[in-house]
Short mmCIF file of C-alpha atoms in Angstrom, two decimals:
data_model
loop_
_atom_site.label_atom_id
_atom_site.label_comp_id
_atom_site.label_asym_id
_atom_site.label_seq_id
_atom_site.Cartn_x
_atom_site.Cartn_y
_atom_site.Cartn_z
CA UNK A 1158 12.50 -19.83 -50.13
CA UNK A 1159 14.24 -17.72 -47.00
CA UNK A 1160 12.24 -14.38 -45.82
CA UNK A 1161 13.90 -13.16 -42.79
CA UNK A 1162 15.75 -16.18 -41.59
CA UNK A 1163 12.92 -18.18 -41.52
CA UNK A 1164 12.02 -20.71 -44.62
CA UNK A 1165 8.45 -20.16 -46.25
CA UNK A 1166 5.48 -22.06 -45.45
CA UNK A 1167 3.10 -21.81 -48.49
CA UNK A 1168 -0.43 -22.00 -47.74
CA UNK A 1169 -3.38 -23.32 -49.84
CA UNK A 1170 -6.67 -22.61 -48.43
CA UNK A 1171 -9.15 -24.27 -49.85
CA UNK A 1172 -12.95 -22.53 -49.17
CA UNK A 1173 -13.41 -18.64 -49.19
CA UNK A 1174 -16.67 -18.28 -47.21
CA UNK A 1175 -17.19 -17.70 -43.23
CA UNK A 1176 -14.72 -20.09 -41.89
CA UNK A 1177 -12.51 -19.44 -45.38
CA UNK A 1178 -12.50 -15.28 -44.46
CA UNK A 1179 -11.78 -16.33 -40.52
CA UNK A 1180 -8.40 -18.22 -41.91
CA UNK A 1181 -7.19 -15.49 -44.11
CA UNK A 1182 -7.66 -12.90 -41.44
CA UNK A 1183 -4.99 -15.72 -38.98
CA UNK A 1184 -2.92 -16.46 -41.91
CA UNK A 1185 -2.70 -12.52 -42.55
CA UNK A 1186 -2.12 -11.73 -38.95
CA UNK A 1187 -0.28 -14.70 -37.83
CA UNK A 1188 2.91 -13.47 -37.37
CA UNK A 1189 2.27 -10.53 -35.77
CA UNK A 1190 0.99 -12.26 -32.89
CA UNK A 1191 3.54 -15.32 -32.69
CA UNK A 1192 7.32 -16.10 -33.34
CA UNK A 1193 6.83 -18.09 -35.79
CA UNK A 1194 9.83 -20.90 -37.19
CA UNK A 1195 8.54 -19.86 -40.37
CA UNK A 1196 7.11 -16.82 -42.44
CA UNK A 1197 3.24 -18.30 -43.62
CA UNK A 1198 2.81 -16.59 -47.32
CA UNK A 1199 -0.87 -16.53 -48.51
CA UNK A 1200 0.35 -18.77 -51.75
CA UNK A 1201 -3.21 -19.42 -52.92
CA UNK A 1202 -6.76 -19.77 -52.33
CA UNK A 1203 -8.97 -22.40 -54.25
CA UNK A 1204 -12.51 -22.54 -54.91
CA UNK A 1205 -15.20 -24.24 -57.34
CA UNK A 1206 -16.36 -20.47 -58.60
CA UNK A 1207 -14.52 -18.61 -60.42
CA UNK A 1208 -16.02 -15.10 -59.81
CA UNK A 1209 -16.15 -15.51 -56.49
CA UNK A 1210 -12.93 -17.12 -55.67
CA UNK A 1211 -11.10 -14.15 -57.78
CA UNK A 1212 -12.77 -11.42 -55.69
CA UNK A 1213 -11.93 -13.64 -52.56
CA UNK A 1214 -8.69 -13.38 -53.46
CA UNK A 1215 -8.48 -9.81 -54.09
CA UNK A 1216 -10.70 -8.91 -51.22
CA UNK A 1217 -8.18 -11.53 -48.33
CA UNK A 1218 -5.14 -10.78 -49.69
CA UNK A 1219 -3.77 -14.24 -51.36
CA UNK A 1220 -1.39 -14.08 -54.43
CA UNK A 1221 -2.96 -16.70 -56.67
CA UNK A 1222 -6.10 -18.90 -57.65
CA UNK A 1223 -6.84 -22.21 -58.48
CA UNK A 1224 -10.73 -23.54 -59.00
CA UNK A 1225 -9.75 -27.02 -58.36
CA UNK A 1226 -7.66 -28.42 -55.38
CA UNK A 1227 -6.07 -31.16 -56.83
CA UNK A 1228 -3.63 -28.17 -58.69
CA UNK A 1229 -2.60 -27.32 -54.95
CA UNK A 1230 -1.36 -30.52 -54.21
CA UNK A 1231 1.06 -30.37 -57.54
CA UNK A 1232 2.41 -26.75 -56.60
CA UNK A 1233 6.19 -26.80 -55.26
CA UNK A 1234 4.70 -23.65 -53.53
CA UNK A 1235 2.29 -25.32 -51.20
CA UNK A 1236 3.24 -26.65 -48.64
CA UNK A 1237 0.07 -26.37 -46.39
CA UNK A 1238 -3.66 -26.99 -47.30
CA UNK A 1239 -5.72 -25.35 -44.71
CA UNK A 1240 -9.38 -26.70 -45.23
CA UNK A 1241 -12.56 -24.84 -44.70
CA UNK A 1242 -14.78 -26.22 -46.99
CA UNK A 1243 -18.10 -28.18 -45.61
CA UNK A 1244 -17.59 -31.55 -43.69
CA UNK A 1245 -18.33 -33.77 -46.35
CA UNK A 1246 -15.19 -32.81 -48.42
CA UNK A 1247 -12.62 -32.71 -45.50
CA UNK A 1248 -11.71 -36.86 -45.79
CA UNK A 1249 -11.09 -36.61 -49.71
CA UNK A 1250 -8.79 -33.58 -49.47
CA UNK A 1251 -6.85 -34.37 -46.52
CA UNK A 1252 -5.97 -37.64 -47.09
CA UNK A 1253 -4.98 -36.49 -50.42
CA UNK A 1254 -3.23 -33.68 -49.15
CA UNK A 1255 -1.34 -35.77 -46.75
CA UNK A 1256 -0.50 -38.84 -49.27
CA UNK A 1257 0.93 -35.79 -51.16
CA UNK A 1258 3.47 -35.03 -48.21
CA UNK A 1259 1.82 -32.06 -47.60
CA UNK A 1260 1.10 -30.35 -43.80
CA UNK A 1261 -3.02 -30.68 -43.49
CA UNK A 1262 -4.48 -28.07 -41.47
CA UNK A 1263 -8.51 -29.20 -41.42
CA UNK A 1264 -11.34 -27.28 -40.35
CA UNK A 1265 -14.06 -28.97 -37.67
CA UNK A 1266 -15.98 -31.37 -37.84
CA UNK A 1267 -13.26 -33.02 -38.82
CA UNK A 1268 -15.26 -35.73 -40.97
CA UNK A 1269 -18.52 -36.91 -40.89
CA UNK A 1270 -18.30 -40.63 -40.11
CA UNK A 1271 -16.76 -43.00 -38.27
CA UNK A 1272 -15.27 -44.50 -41.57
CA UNK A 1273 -14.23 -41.21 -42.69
CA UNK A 1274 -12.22 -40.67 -39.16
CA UNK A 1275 -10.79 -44.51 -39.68
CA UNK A 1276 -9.43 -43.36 -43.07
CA UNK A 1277 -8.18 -40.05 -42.44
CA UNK A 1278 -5.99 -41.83 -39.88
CA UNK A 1279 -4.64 -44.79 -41.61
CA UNK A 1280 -2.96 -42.12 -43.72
CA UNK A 1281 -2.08 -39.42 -41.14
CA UNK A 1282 -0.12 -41.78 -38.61
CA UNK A 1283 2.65 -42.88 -41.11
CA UNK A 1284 2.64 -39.54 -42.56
CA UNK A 1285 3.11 -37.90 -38.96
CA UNK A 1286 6.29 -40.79 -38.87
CA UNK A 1287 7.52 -38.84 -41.68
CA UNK A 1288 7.64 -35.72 -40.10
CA UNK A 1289 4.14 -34.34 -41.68
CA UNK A 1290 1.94 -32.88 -39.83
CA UNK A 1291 -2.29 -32.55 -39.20
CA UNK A 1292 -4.49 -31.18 -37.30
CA UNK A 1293 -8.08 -29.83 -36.68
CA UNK A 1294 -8.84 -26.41 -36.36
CA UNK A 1295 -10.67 -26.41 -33.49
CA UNK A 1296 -9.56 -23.48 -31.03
CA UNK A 1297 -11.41 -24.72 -27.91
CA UNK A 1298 -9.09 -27.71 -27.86
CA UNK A 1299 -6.88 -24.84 -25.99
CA UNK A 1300 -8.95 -23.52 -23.51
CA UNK A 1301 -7.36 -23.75 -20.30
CA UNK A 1302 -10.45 -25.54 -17.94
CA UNK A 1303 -10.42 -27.88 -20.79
CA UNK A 1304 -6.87 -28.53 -20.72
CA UNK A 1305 -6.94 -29.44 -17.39
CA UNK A 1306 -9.39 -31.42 -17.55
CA UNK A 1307 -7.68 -33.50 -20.18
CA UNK A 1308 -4.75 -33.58 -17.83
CA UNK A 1309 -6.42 -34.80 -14.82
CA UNK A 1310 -8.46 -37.44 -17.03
CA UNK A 1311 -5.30 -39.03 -18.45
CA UNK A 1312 -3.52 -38.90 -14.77
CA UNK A 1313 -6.30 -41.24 -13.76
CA UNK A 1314 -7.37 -38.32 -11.11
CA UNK A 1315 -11.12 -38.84 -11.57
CA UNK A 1316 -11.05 -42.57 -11.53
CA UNK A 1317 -13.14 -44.71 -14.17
CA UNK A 1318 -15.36 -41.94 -15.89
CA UNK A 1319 -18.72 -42.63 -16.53
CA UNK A 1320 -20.88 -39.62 -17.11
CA UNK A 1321 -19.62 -35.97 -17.90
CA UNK A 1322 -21.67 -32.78 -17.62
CA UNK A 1323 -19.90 -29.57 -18.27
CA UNK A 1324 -20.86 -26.02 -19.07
CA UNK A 1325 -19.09 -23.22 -20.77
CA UNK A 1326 -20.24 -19.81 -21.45
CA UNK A 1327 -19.35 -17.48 -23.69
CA UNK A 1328 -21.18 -14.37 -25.39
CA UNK A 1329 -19.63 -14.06 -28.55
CA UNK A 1330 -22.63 -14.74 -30.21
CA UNK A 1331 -24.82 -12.68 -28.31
CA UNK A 1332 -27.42 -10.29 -29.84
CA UNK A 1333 -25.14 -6.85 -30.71
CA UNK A 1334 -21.61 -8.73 -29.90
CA UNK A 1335 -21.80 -10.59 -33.41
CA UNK A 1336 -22.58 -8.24 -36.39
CA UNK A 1337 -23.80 -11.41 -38.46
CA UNK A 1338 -26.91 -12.48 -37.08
CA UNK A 1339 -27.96 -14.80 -39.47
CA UNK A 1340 -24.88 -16.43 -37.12
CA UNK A 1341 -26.95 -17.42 -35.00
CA UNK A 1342 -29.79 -18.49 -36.99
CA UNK A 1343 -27.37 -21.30 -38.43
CA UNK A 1344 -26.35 -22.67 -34.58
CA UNK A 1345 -29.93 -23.34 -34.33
CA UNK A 1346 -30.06 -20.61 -31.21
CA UNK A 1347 -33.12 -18.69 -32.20
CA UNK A 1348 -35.66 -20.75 -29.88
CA UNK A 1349 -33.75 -19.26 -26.86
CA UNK A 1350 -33.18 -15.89 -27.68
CA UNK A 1351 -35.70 -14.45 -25.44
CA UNK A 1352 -34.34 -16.03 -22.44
CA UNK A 1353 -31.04 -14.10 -23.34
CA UNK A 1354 -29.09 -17.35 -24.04
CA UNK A 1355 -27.23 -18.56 -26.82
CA UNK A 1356 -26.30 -22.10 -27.35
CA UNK A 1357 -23.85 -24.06 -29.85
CA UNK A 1358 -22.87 -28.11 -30.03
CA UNK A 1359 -19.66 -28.47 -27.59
CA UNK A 1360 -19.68 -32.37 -28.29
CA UNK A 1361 -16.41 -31.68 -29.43
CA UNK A 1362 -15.00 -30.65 -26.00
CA UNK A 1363 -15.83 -33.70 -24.55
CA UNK A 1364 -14.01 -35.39 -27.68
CA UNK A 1365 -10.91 -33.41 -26.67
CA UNK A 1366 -11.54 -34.06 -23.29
CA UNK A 1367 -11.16 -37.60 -23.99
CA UNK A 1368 -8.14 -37.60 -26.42
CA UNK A 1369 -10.31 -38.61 -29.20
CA UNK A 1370 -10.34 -35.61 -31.90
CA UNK A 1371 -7.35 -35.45 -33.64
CA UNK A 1372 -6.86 -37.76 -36.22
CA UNK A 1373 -3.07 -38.92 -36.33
CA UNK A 1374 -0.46 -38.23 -33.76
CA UNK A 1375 -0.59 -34.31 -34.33
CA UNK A 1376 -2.06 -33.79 -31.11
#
């Protein structure tokens, strides 16, 4: 399908809660920050309750349901699964998504083990050959320090690395800046609130820093 010039990218989101609401806001929104190759339609949104994947839908915006994800991966109109559900699902569903010829966009952690990782990209490098493409959703791969950093790292620059220590602050989950508190309570960041700090897990950014996140050669 053609909207505007631009052919359709069907999405399939699979997971409706926090990180599942965060997506359909982007998908939503998308366009109107970006020119975009393509015009992203909110094809469908899966999830293992009924109920509460039907007033997901109704509530985000998407046109259809399904309560299992395999039915995504036999839809002519999906052509993206974007997955938010918890860690330990992310391997099954993205290999099978990708197997499938079908773009993988996959929420952080990316998987859980080192096995999982192995796996995921035994099937994502040939597929990436093919012209599909994966990534992980993991926004602070973009920061700009951290780009750098990446950049001077693979130049050589800092010479055989040993030991990294890096810091970056942010308040966006400080007290009265995030209107979910119980936010915080899951990043483990209520044994420093009265010191007016907030702390999450950046092991990631080190990952990135290193080249090491991104399973495949969708980098």
């Amino acid at each position: 399908m053609v909207k505007d010039g631009r052919p359709t990218l069907g999405v399939g989101l699979v997971g409706y809660a926090f990180m599942g609401a965060v997506h359909s806001q982007a998908w939503r929104c998308v366009g109107r920050m970006f020119d975009l190759p393509v015009s992203p339609a909110m094809t469908a949104l899966c999830g293992r309750d009924p109920d509460g994947v039907q007033n997901a839908v109704a509530r985000f915006g998407w046109a259809s349901v399904e309560t299992d994800w395999r039915r995504l991966l036999e839809r002519d109109d999906v052509h993206l699964v974007d997955i938010c559900t918890p860690g330990d699902d992310h391997a099954e569903l993205a290999i099978a998504a990708l197997a499938a010829g079908m773009q993988v966009l996959c929420e952080k952690p990316l998987v859980n083990t080192v096995e999982e990782a192995v796996a995921m990209t035994a099937v994502a490098e040939p597929a990436a050959e093919r012209g599909v493409r994966s990534t992980v959703g993991f926004n602070y791969r973009r920061v700009p320090a951290r780009t750098v950093a990446r950049r001077l790292v693979k130049a050589g620059r800092p010479g055989t690395i040993r030991h990294v220590r890096a810091q970056y602050l942010q308040d966006w989950i400080r007290e009265g800046a995030d209107p979910t508190p119980s936010f915080a309570d899951g990043l483990q960041v209520q044994r420093v609130l009265a010191a007016e700090e907030r702390s999450a897990d950046n092991g990631s950014c080190r990952q990135q820093v290193e080249g090491a996140y991104t399973v495949g050669k969708a980098r």
